[in-house]
Amino acid sequence: MQFENPSQSENGLQFKNSPEFARKMDKQDPIGAMRTQFHIPKHSDGSDEIYLCGNSLGLQPKKTEEYLAFELSQWQKYGVKGHFTGDYPWMPYHEFLSEGFAELVGANKSEVVAMNSLTANLHFMMVSFYRPTASRHKILIEDHAFPSDHYAVESQIKFHGYDPKESMILIKPRDGEETIRHQDILDIIEKEGDSIALIMLPGVQYYTGQVFRMKEITEAGHNKGCMVGFDLAHAAGNIVMQLHDWNVDFACWCSYKYLNSGPGSVAGCFVHERHHSDENIPRFAGWWGHDKSNRFKMENSFKPMHSAEAWQLSNPPILSLAAIRASLDTIKEAGGIRKLAEKSRKLTDYLRFLLKDELGEDIKILTPENEQEYGSQLSLTVDTHGIDGKVIFERIEQAGVTGDWRYPNVIRVAPVPLYNSFEDCYRFVQILKTSLEEK
């Protein structure tokens, strides 16, 4: 049954639950043509999949093959001389990503660098910014943090000789609630702040899709003398941020979700410029962080650069950086993060409207509705007729939808503005409805 009841969205659009409305929105979409710049996986019947999994692994931009092929040809032609030859020599290659990264997270170019992997970067940042003392040794994280973050924090606490049971503060939702109230974060910082050395929270919570209010959290932490860092794995390329203006101490993100640079691609890191000139800051150093003007004198006296580059260890994998450059150029072609966030809000609002209109009694949406607290992702649980959510997930996969299942009971879907359409949202909800009606 099709409903034609309009709904007023946050951005003033009158939504309708019909395929005609979805197609009309797609025709009016100023960046809708960006979909043609991506390889869309095919369903078994030859049609395009409804790919709603960009919050786990983004699709491949068509520029990627071209950029990788170019670097392979450089290697073929020039060998080691490729470090210094052509428009994109390998020696400074990471610098070609600085502008794109800086625009995505709201930073100065000197505050961002592409290096390592996400969890490795979190460890390296904690070496510098987790400096426990007898009176200030705690780390505030969320109770349902991504496991790698939890492991990293726990191991850092142990490395410094403290007991995680005493030094980890785990904030969680109130009983009967699914997401963490912002005020509860501020309250625990106010209450425990004098003993907290580091606050390390996500920009976007991976399980629920909740966006954390990073500016206010940073202000509250700094007011109590805490260092503040964020894991932006699900935020980079998803929401608009201003890390420099918010005075965040550090942040780290992967590049293979909303940044579409391929599985396991090199991660990104932000270090606020106020830390750049502190040559006594503790760090695990490597030669690529040494002053580039005399790096190749090969003298064993480390002199860090006055930028985020000082936290680099080794020369980076060029083929991975080429894939990131392809993605950043694709994002730039679309108009940048603000254009993407504008479309993302419309797509996600429309998807939420459809889910409520068609399946309001059968689906629970965990992701907050507050406009400050959601991005592209909606996290769903099935709440009907005793049907196992994993069974429903398998049914929608068989019908041509790629989403993401997270134990114990969440289906995550993310309409990504670069390649998803309003018709994708409409078709997904119809498939989900059919899957729920099956015996």
CSV table of C-alpha atoms in Angstrom, one decimal:
chain,number,residue,atom,x,y,z
A,1,MET,CA,0.0,0.0,0.0
A,2,GLN,CA,1.4,3.4,-0.9
A,3,PHE,CA,0.8,6.4,1.3
A,4,GLU,CA,0.7,9.9,-0.2
A,5,ASN,CA,0.6,11.8,3.1
A,6,PRO,CA,3.1,14.6,3.1
A,7,SER,CA,5.4,15.2,6.0
A,8,GLN,CA,7.3,18.4,6.9
A,9,SER,CA,11.0,17.6,7.3
A,10,GLU,CA,13.7,19.5,9.3
A,11,ASN,CA,14.8,21.3,6.1
A,12,GLY,CA,11.3,22.3,5.0
A,13,LEU,CA,10.8,19.6,2.3
A,14,GLN,CA,7.3,18.1,2.0
A,15,PHE,CA,8.1,14.4,1.7
A,16,LYS,CA,5.8,11.9,0.1
A,17,ASN,CA,5.9,8.1,0.2
A,18,SER,CA,5.9,7.3,-3.4
A,19,PRO,CA,8.3,6.2,-6.1
A,20,GLU,CA,7.3,9.2,-8.2
A,21,PHE,CA,8.4,11.6,-5.4
A,22,ALA,CA,11.7,9.8,-5.0
A,23,ARG,CA,12.5,10.1,-8.7
A,24,LYS,CA,11.5,13.7,-8.7
A,25,MET,CA,13.9,14.4,-5.8
A,26,ASP,CA,16.7,12.6,-7.7
A,27,LYS,CA,16.0,14.7,-10.8
A,28,GLN,CA,16.3,17.9,-8.8
A,29,ASP,CA,19.5,16.7,-7.0
A,30,PRO,CA,22.3,19.1,-7.9
A,31,ILE,CA,25.0,16.4,-7.2
A,32,GLY,CA,22.9,13.4,-8.4
A,33,ALA,CA,25.3,12.9,-11.3
A,34,MET,CA,28.1,12.0,-9.0
A,35,ARG,CA,26.7,8.5,-8.8
A,36,THR,CA,28.1,7.9,-12.3
A,37,GLN,CA,31.5,8.6,-10.9
A,38,PHE,CA,31.4,5.3,-8.8
A,39,HIS,CA,31.4,1.6,-9.5
A,40,ILE,CA,28.0,0.3,-8.2
A,41,PRO,CA,28.0,-3.4,-7.4
A,42,LYS,CA,25.5,-5.6,-9.2
A,43,HIS,CA,22.8,-7.8,-7.8
A,44,SER,CA,22.4,-11.3,-9.1
A,45,ASP,CA,19.7,-10.2,-11.6
A,46,GLY,CA,22.1,-7.7,-13.1
A,47,SER,CA,20.6,-4.6,-11.6
A,48,ASP,CA,22.4,-2.1,-9.4
A,49,GLU,CA,22.6,-3.1,-5.7
A,50,ILE,CA,21.0,-0.8,-3.2
A,51,TYR,CA,24.3,-0.1,-1.5
A,52,LEU,CA,23.8,1.4,2.0
A,53,CYS,CA,27.1,0.3,3.5
A,54,GLY,CA,29.3,3.3,2.9
A,55,ASN,CA,29.7,3.7,6.7
A,56,SER,CA,31.6,0.4,6.6
A,57,LEU,CA,33.3,0.4,3.2
A,58,GLY,CA,32.7,3.1,0.6
A,59,LEU,CA,32.4,2.3,-3.1
A,60,GLN,CA,35.2,2.8,-5.5
A,61,PRO,CA,35.4,6.1,-7.4
A,62,LYS,CA,36.2,5.7,-11.1
A,63,LYS,CA,39.1,8.0,-10.7
A,64,THR,CA,40.8,5.4,-8.5
A,65,GLU,CA,41.9,3.1,-11.2
A,66,GLU,CA,43.3,6.0,-13.3
A,67,TYR,CA,45.3,7.4,-10.4
A,68,LEU,CA,46.7,4.0,-9.4
A,69,ALA,CA,47.6,3.1,-13.0
A,70,PHE,CA,49.5,6.4,-13.2
A,71,GLU,CA,51.6,5.6,-10.2
A,72,LEU,CA,52.3,2.1,-11.5
A,73,SER,CA,53.4,3.6,-14.8
A,74,GLN,CA,55.7,6.0,-12.9
A,75,TRP,CA,57.3,3.1,-11.1
A,76,GLN,CA,57.7,1.3,-14.5
A,77,LYS,CA,59.3,4.3,-16.2
A,78,TYR,CA,61.4,5.8,-13.5
A,79,GLY,CA,62.1,3.3,-10.7
A,80,VAL,CA,63.5,5.1,-7.7
A,81,LYS,CA,63.5,8.4,-9.6
A,82,GLY,CA,59.8,8.4,-9.2
A,83,HIS,CA,60.3,10.0,-5.8
A,84,PHE,CA,61.3,13.2,-7.5
A,85,THR,CA,59.7,13.0,-11.0
A,86,GLY,CA,56.5,14.3,-12.5
A,87,ASP,CA,53.5,16.3,-11.2
A,88,TYR,CA,53.0,14.0,-8.2
A,89,PRO,CA,56.5,12.8,-7.0
A,90,TRP,CA,56.4,10.3,-4.2
A,91,MET,CA,58.7,12.1,-1.8
A,92,PRO,CA,56.1,14.8,-0.9
A,93,TYR,CA,53.1,12.8,-2.0
A,94,HIS,CA,51.3,12.9,1.4
A,95,GLU,CA,51.3,16.7,1.1
A,96,PHE,CA,49.0,16.4,-1.9
A,97,LEU,CA,46.3,15.2,0.5
A,98,SER,CA,46.6,17.9,3.1
A,99,GLU,CA,44.2,20.4,1.6
A,100,GLY,CA,41.5,17.8,1.1
A,101,PHE,CA,41.9,16.4,4.6
A,102,ALA,CA,42.0,19.9,6.1
A,103,GLU,CA,38.7,20.9,4.4
A,104,LEU,CA,37.0,17.7,5.5
A,105,VAL,CA,37.7,18.2,9.2
A,106,GLY,CA,38.0,21.9,9.5
A,107,ALA,CA,41.7,22.3,10.0
A,108,ASN,CA,44.8,24.1,8.8
A,109,LYS,CA,46.8,22.2,6.3
A,110,SER,CA,49.7,22.0,8.7
A,111,GLU,CA,47.4,20.2,11.2
A,112,VAL,CA,46.6,17.1,9.2
A,113,VAL,CA,48.6,14.2,7.8
A,114,ALA,CA,47.9,10.9,6.1
A,115,MET,CA,49.7,8.1,7.9
A,116,ASN,CA,49.4,4.6,9.3
A,117,SER,CA,46.1,3.0,10.2
A,118,LEU,CA,43.4,4.3,12.6
A,119,THR,CA,44.2,2.3,15.7
A,120,ALA,CA,48.0,2.8,15.2
A,121,ASN,CA,47.4,6.5,15.1
A,122,LEU,CA,45.3,6.4,18.2
A,123,HIS,CA,48.1,4.7,20.0
A,124,PHE,CA,50.7,7.2,18.7
A,125,MET,CA,48.4,10.1,19.8
A,126,MET,CA,48.0,8.6,23.3
A,127,VAL,CA,51.8,8.4,23.6
A,128,SER,CA,51.8,12.2,23.2
A,129,PHE,CA,48.6,13.2,24.9
A,130,TYR,CA,47.9,10.6,27.6
A,131,ARG,CA,50.4,11.6,30.3
A,132,PRO,CA,49.0,10.0,33.5
A,133,THR,CA,50.0,11.2,37.0
A,134,ALA,CA,49.1,9.8,40.4
A,135,SER,CA,46.2,12.3,40.7
A,136,ARG,CA,45.2,12.5,37.0
A,137,HIS,CA,45.4,9.1,35.3
A,138,LYS,CA,41.9,8.3,34.0
A,139,ILE,CA,40.6,8.1,30.4
A,140,LEU,CA,36.9,8.8,29.6
A,141,ILE,CA,35.5,6.6,26.8
A,142,GLU,CA,32.1,5.2,26.0
A,143,ASP,CA,31.0,1.9,27.4
A,144,HIS,CA,30.1,0.6,23.9
A,145,ALA,CA,33.2,2.0,22.1
A,146,PHE,CA,34.4,0.3,19.0
A,147,PRO,CA,36.4,-2.7,20.3
A,148,SER,CA,39.7,-1.5,18.8
A,149,ASP,CA,39.4,1.8,20.7
A,150,HIS,CA,38.6,0.0,24.0
A,151,TYR,CA,41.6,-2.3,23.5
A,152,ALA,CA,43.9,0.6,22.7
A,153,VAL,CA,42.8,2.6,25.7
A,154,GLU,CA,43.0,-0.4,28.1
A,155,SER,CA,46.5,-1.3,26.8
A,156,GLN,CA,47.8,2.3,27.1
A,157,ILE,CA,46.6,2.4,30.7
A,158,LYS,CA,48.3,-0.9,31.5
A,159,PHE,CA,51.5,0.2,29.7
A,160,HIS,CA,51.7,3.2,32.2
A,161,GLY,CA,51.3,0.8,35.1
A,162,TYR,CA,47.7,1.6,36.0
A,163,ASP,CA,44.7,-0.6,36.5
A,164,PRO,CA,42.0,-0.2,33.8
A,165,LYS,CA,39.4,-1.0,36.5
A,166,GLU,CA,40.4,2.2,38.2
A,167,SER,CA,41.6,4.3,35.3
A,168,MET,CA,38.9,3.7,32.7
A,169,ILE,CA,35.7,5.7,33.0
A,170,LEU,CA,33.0,4.1,30.8
A,171,ILE,CA,30.0,6.4,30.1
A,172,LYS,CA,26.9,4.7,28.8
A,173,PRO,CA,23.2,5.4,28.1
A,174,ARG,CA,20.8,5.6,30.9
A,175,ASP,CA,18.8,2.4,31.7
A,176,GLY,CA,16.2,1.8,29.0
A,177,GLU,CA,17.9,4.2,26.5
A,178,GLU,CA,20.0,3.5,23.5
A,179,THR,CA,22.1,6.6,23.1
A,180,ILE,CA,24.2,8.7,25.5
A,181,ARG,CA,22.7,12.0,26.6
A,182,HIS,CA,24.9,14.9,25.9
A,183,GLN,CA,24.3,16.5,29.3
A,184,ASP,CA,25.4,13.2,30.9
A,185,ILE,CA,28.8,13.6,29.2
A,186,LEU,CA,29.2,17.1,30.4
A,187,ASP,CA,28.1,16.1,33.9
A,188,ILE,CA,30.7,13.3,34.2
A,189,ILE,CA,33.4,15.6,32.9
A,190,GLU,CA,32.5,18.1,35.6
A,191,LYS,CA,32.3,15.5,38.3
A,192,GLU,CA,35.4,13.5,37.4
A,193,GLY,CA,37.4,16.0,35.4
A,194,ASP,CA,40.2,16.6,37.9
A,195,SER,CA,41.2,13.0,37.7
A,196,ILE,CA,40.8,12.6,33.9
A,197,ALA,CA,44.0,12.8,31.8
A,198,LEU,CA,42.3,12.2,28.5
A,199,ILE,CA,38.8,12.3,27.0
A,200,MET,CA,38.6,10.1,23.9
A,201,LEU,CA,35.2,9.7,22.4
A,202,PRO,CA,33.8,9.1,18.8
A,203,GLY,CA,32.7,11.9,16.5
A,204,VAL,CA,29.9,9.5,15.4
A,205,GLN,CA,29.1,6.4,17.5
A,206,TYR,CA,29.5,3.4,15.2
A,207,TYR,CA,26.6,1.3,16.6
A,208,THR,CA,23.9,3.9,16.9
A,209,GLY,CA,25.0,6.6,14.5
A,210,GLN,CA,24.8,9.2,17.2
A,211,VAL,CA,26.8,12.3,16.5
A,212,PHE,CA,28.7,13.6,19.6
A,213,ARG,CA,28.8,17.4,20.2
A,214,MET,CA,32.6,17.7,19.9
A,215,LYS,CA,32.9,21.4,20.4
A,216,GLU,CA,31.1,21.4,23.7
A,217,ILE,CA,32.8,18.3,24.9
A,218,THR,CA,36.2,19.8,24.1
A,219,GLU,CA,35.4,23.0,26.0
A,220,ALA,CA,34.2,21.1,29.0
A,221,GLY,CA,37.3,18.9,29.0
A,222,HIS,CA,39.7,21.8,28.7
A,223,ASN,CA,37.9,23.7,31.5
A,224,LYS,CA,38.9,20.8,33.7
A,225,GLY,CA,42.4,20.5,32.4
A,226,CYS,CA,41.9,17.3,30.3
A,227,MET,CA,43.3,16.5,26.9
A,228,VAL,CA,40.6,15.8,24.4
A,229,GLY,CA,40.8,13.6,21.3
A,230,PHE,CA,38.2,12.0,18.9
A,231,ASP,CA,38.0,8.9,16.8
A,232,LEU,CA,36.4,10.2,13.6
A,233,ALA,CA,36.1,6.9,11.7
A,234,HIS,CA,32.4,7.4,11.1
A,235,ALA,CA,32.5,11.2,11.0
A,236,ALA,CA,35.1,12.0,8.4
A,237,GLY,CA,33.4,12.6,5.1
A,238,ASN,CA,30.0,12.3,6.8
A,239,ILE,CA,29.5,15.5,8.9
A,240,VAL,CA,30.8,19.0,8.9
A,241,MET,CA,33.5,19.6,11.5
A,242,GLN,CA,35.7,22.5,12.7
A,243,LEU,CA,38.5,20.8,14.7
A,244,HIS,CA,40.8,23.8,14.6
A,245,ASP,CA,38.2,26.3,15.8
A,246,TRP,CA,36.9,23.8,18.4
A,247,ASN,CA,40.4,23.5,19.8
A,248,VAL,CA,40.4,19.7,19.7
A,249,ASP,CA,43.8,18.4,20.8
A,250,PHE,CA,44.0,15.5,18.3
A,251,ALA,CA,41.7,13.3,16.1
A,252,CYS,CA,42.2,10.2,14.0
A,253,TRP,CA,40.1,8.7,11.2
A,254,CYS,CA,40.2,5.9,8.6
A,255,SER,CA,39.8,6.7,4.9
A,256,TYR,CA,37.8,3.7,3.6
A,257,LYS,CA,34.3,4.5,4.8
A,258,TYR,CA,32.8,7.8,3.7
A,259,LEU,CA,36.2,8.7,2.1
A,260,ASN,CA,36.0,5.7,-0.3
A,261,SER,CA,39.8,5.0,-0.6
A,262,GLY,CA,39.7,1.2,-0.5
A,263,PRO,CA,39.9,-1.5,2.2
A,264,GLY,CA,42.6,-0.9,4.8
A,265,SER,CA,43.7,2.3,3.2
A,266,VAL,CA,46.0,4.8,5.0
A,267,ALA,CA,44.4,6.7,7.8
A,268,GLY,CA,44.3,10.4,8.7
A,269,CYS,CA,45.4,12.4,11.7
A,270,PHE,CA,44.9,15.9,13.2
A,271,VAL,CA,47.1,17.6,15.7
A,272,HIS,CA,46.1,21.1,16.8
A,273,GLU,CA,48.8,23.7,15.9
A,274,ARG,CA,49.3,24.8,19.5
A,275,HIS,CA,51.1,21.5,20.0
A,276,HIS,CA,53.4,21.7,17.0
A,277,SER,CA,56.2,23.8,18.5
A,278,ASP,CA,56.6,21.7,21.7
A,279,GLU,CA,59.7,19.7,20.8
A,280,ASN,CA,59.7,18.1,24.2
A,281,ILE,CA,56.3,16.5,23.7
A,282,PRO,CA,56.6,12.7,24.2
A,283,ARG,CA,56.3,10.7,21.0
A,284,PHE,CA,57.4,7.5,19.3
A,285,ALA,CA,59.5,9.1,16.6
A,286,GLY,CA,60.4,8.0,13.1
A,287,TRP,CA,62.5,9.5,10.3
A,288,TRP,CA,59.6,10.8,8.2
A,289,GLY,CA,58.7,13.0,11.1
A,290,HIS,CA,62.1,14.6,11.1
A,291,ASP,CA,62.7,18.1,9.7
A,292,LYS,CA,62.4,17.5,5.9
A,293,SER,CA,65.1,20.1,5.1
A,294,ASN,CA,67.8,17.9,6.5
A,295,ARG,CA,66.2,14.5,6.8
A,296,PHE,CA,68.6,12.9,4.4
A,297,LYS,CA,71.7,14.0,6.2
A,298,MET,CA,70.9,10.8,8.2
A,299,GLU,CA,72.1,12.3,11.5
A,300,ASN,CA,70.7,10.6,14.6
A,301,SER,CA,69.4,13.7,16.3
A,302,PHE,CA,65.6,13.9,15.9
A,303,LYS,CA,64.3,17.3,15.1
A,304,PRO,CA,60.5,17.2,14.6
A,305,MET,CA,58.7,19.3,12.0
A,306,HIS,CA,56.4,22.0,13.3
A,307,SER,CA,53.3,20.4,11.9
A,308,ALA,CA,51.2,17.2,12.2
A,309,GLU,CA,53.8,15.6,9.9
A,310,ALA,CA,56.1,15.4,13.0
A,311,TRP,CA,54.1,12.3,14.1
A,312,GLN,CA,54.9,10.4,10.9
A,313,LEU,CA,57.2,7.4,11.2
A,314,SER,CA,57.9,6.0,7.8
A,315,ASN,CA,57.5,7.0,4.1
A,316,PRO,CA,53.9,6.1,3.3
A,317,PRO,CA,52.5,3.6,0.7
A,318,ILE,CA,52.0,5.6,-2.4
A,319,LEU,CA,49.4,3.4,-4.0
A,320,SER,CA,47.2,3.8,-1.0
A,321,LEU,CA,47.7,7.6,-1.0
A,322,ALA,CA,46.8,7.7,-4.7
A,323,ALA,CA,43.5,6.1,-3.9
A,324,ILE,CA,42.9,8.7,-1.2
A,325,ARG,CA,43.8,11.5,-3.7
A,326,ALA,CA,41.2,10.0,-6.2
A,327,SER,CA,38.6,10.1,-3.5
A,328,LEU,CA,39.4,13.6,-2.3
A,329,ASP,CA,39.3,14.9,-5.9
A,330,THR,CA,35.9,13.2,-6.3
A,331,ILE,CA,34.6,14.9,-3.2
A,332,LYS,CA,36.0,18.2,-4.4
A,333,GLU,CA,34.2,17.7,-7.7
A,334,ALA,CA,30.9,17.2,-5.8
A,335,GLY,CA,31.4,20.6,-4.1
A,336,GLY,CA,33.0,19.5,-0.8
A,337,ILE,CA,31.8,18.3,2.6
A,338,ARG,CA,29.1,21.0,3.0
A,339,LYS,CA,27.4,20.1,-0.2
A,340,LEU,CA,27.6,16.4,0.8
A,341,ALA,CA,26.2,17.1,4.3
A,342,GLU,CA,23.3,19.1,2.8
A,343,LYS,CA,22.3,16.2,0.6
A,344,SER,CA,23.0,13.7,3.4
A,345,ARG,CA,20.5,15.5,5.7
A,346,LYS,CA,17.8,15.3,3.0
A,347,LEU,CA,18.4,11.6,2.2
A,348,THR,CA,18.5,10.6,5.9
A,349,ASP,CA,15.4,12.6,6.7
A,350,TYR,CA,13.6,11.0,3.8
A,351,LEU,CA,14.7,7.5,4.8
A,352,ARG,CA,13.5,8.1,8.4
A,353,PHE,CA,10.2,9.4,7.1
A,354,LEU,CA,9.7,6.3,5.0
A,355,LEU,CA,10.6,3.9,7.8
A,356,LYS,CA,8.1,5.6,10.1
A,357,ASP,CA,5.4,5.9,7.5
A,358,GLU,CA,5.6,2.3,6.3
A,359,LEU,CA,7.0,0.4,9.3
A,360,GLY,CA,6.6,2.6,12.4
A,361,GLU,CA,5.3,-0.3,14.5
A,362,ASP,CA,7.8,-2.8,13.3
A,363,ILE,CA,11.1,-1.0,13.2
A,364,LYS,CA,12.8,1.0,16.0
A,365,ILE,CA,15.3,3.7,14.9
A,366,LEU,CA,18.1,4.0,17.5
A,367,THR,CA,19.8,7.0,15.9
A,368,PRO,CA,18.7,10.3,17.5
A,369,GLU,CA,16.3,12.7,15.7
A,370,ASN,CA,17.9,15.8,17.1
A,371,GLU,CA,19.5,17.6,14.1
A,372,GLN,CA,22.8,18.0,16.0
A,373,GLU,CA,23.0,14.2,16.6
A,374,TYR,CA,22.8,12.4,13.3
A,375,GLY,CA,24.6,12.1,10.0
A,376,SER,CA,24.2,9.6,7.2
A,377,GLN,CA,23.6,6.5,9.2
A,378,LEU,CA,20.4,5.1,10.7
A,379,SER,CA,20.6,2.1,13.0
A,380,LEU,CA,17.5,-0.1,13.1
A,381,THR,CA,16.2,-2.9,15.2
A,382,VAL,CA,13.4,-5.2,14.3
A,383,ASP,CA,10.6,-5.1,16.8
A,384,THR,CA,7.8,-7.3,15.4
A,385,HIS,CA,6.3,-10.7,15.6
A,386,GLY,CA,9.4,-12.2,17.3
A,387,ILE,CA,11.3,-12.3,14.0
A,388,ASP,CA,15.1,-12.5,14.5
A,389,GLY,CA,16.7,-9.3,13.1
A,390,LYS,CA,19.5,-11.4,11.5
A,391,VAL,CA,17.0,-13.3,9.5
A,392,ILE,CA,15.5,-10.0,8.2
A,393,PHE,CA,19.0,-8.8,7.4
A,394,GLU,CA,19.7,-11.9,5.3
A,395,ARG,CA,16.4,-11.5,3.5
A,396,ILE,CA,17.1,-7.9,2.4
A,397,GLU,CA,20.6,-9.0,1.3
A,398,GLN,CA,19.1,-11.7,-0.9
A,399,ALA,CA,16.8,-9.0,-2.4
A,400,GLY,CA,19.7,-6.8,-3.4
A,401,VAL,CA,20.4,-4.6,-0.4
A,402,THR,CA,23.9,-4.3,1.0
A,403,GLY,CA,23.7,-3.0,4.6
A,404,ASP,CA,25.6,-3.9,7.7
A,405,TRP,CA,24.7,-6.2,10.6
A,406,ARG,CA,26.1,-5.5,14.1
A,407,TYR,CA,25.5,-7.9,17.0
A,408,PRO,CA,23.5,-8.2,19.0
A,409,ASN,CA,20.5,-6.8,17.0
A,410,VAL,CA,21.2,-3.8,14.8
A,411,ILE,CA,20.9,-3.3,11.0
A,412,ARG,CA,23.0,-0.2,10.0
A,413,VAL,CA,22.1,1.6,6.8
A,414,ALA,CA,23.8,4.7,5.5
A,415,PRO,CA,22.5,6.6,2.4
A,416,VAL,CA,25.8,8.2,1.2
A,417,PRO,CA,25.2,11.4,-0.7
A,418,LEU,CA,28.0,10.8,-3.3
A,419,TYR,CA,26.3,7.7,-4.8
A,420,ASN,CA,23.0,6.9,-3.1
A,421,SER,CA,19.7,8.2,-4.4
A,422,PHE,CA,16.2,9.0,-3.0
A,423,GLU,CA,15.0,6.1,-5.0
A,424,ASP,CA,17.5,3.8,-3.2
A,425,CYS,CA,15.9,4.8,0.0
A,426,TYR,CA,12.4,4.2,-1.3
A,427,ARG,CA,13.2,0.8,-2.7
A,428,PHE,CA,15.1,-0.2,0.4
A,429,VAL,CA,12.1,0.4,2.6
A,430,GLN,CA,9.8,-1.5,0.3
A,431,ILE,CA,12.2,-4.5,0.4
A,432,LEU,CA,12.5,-4.3,4.2
A,433,LYS,CA,8.7,-4.2,4.4
A,434,THR,CA,8.4,-7.3,2.2
A,435,SER,CA,11.0,-9.1,4.2
A,436,LEU,CA,9.1,-8.4,7.4
A,437,GLU,CA,5.9,-9.8,5.9
A,438,GLU,CA,7.4,-13.1,4.9
A,439,LYS,CA,6.6,-16.1,7.1
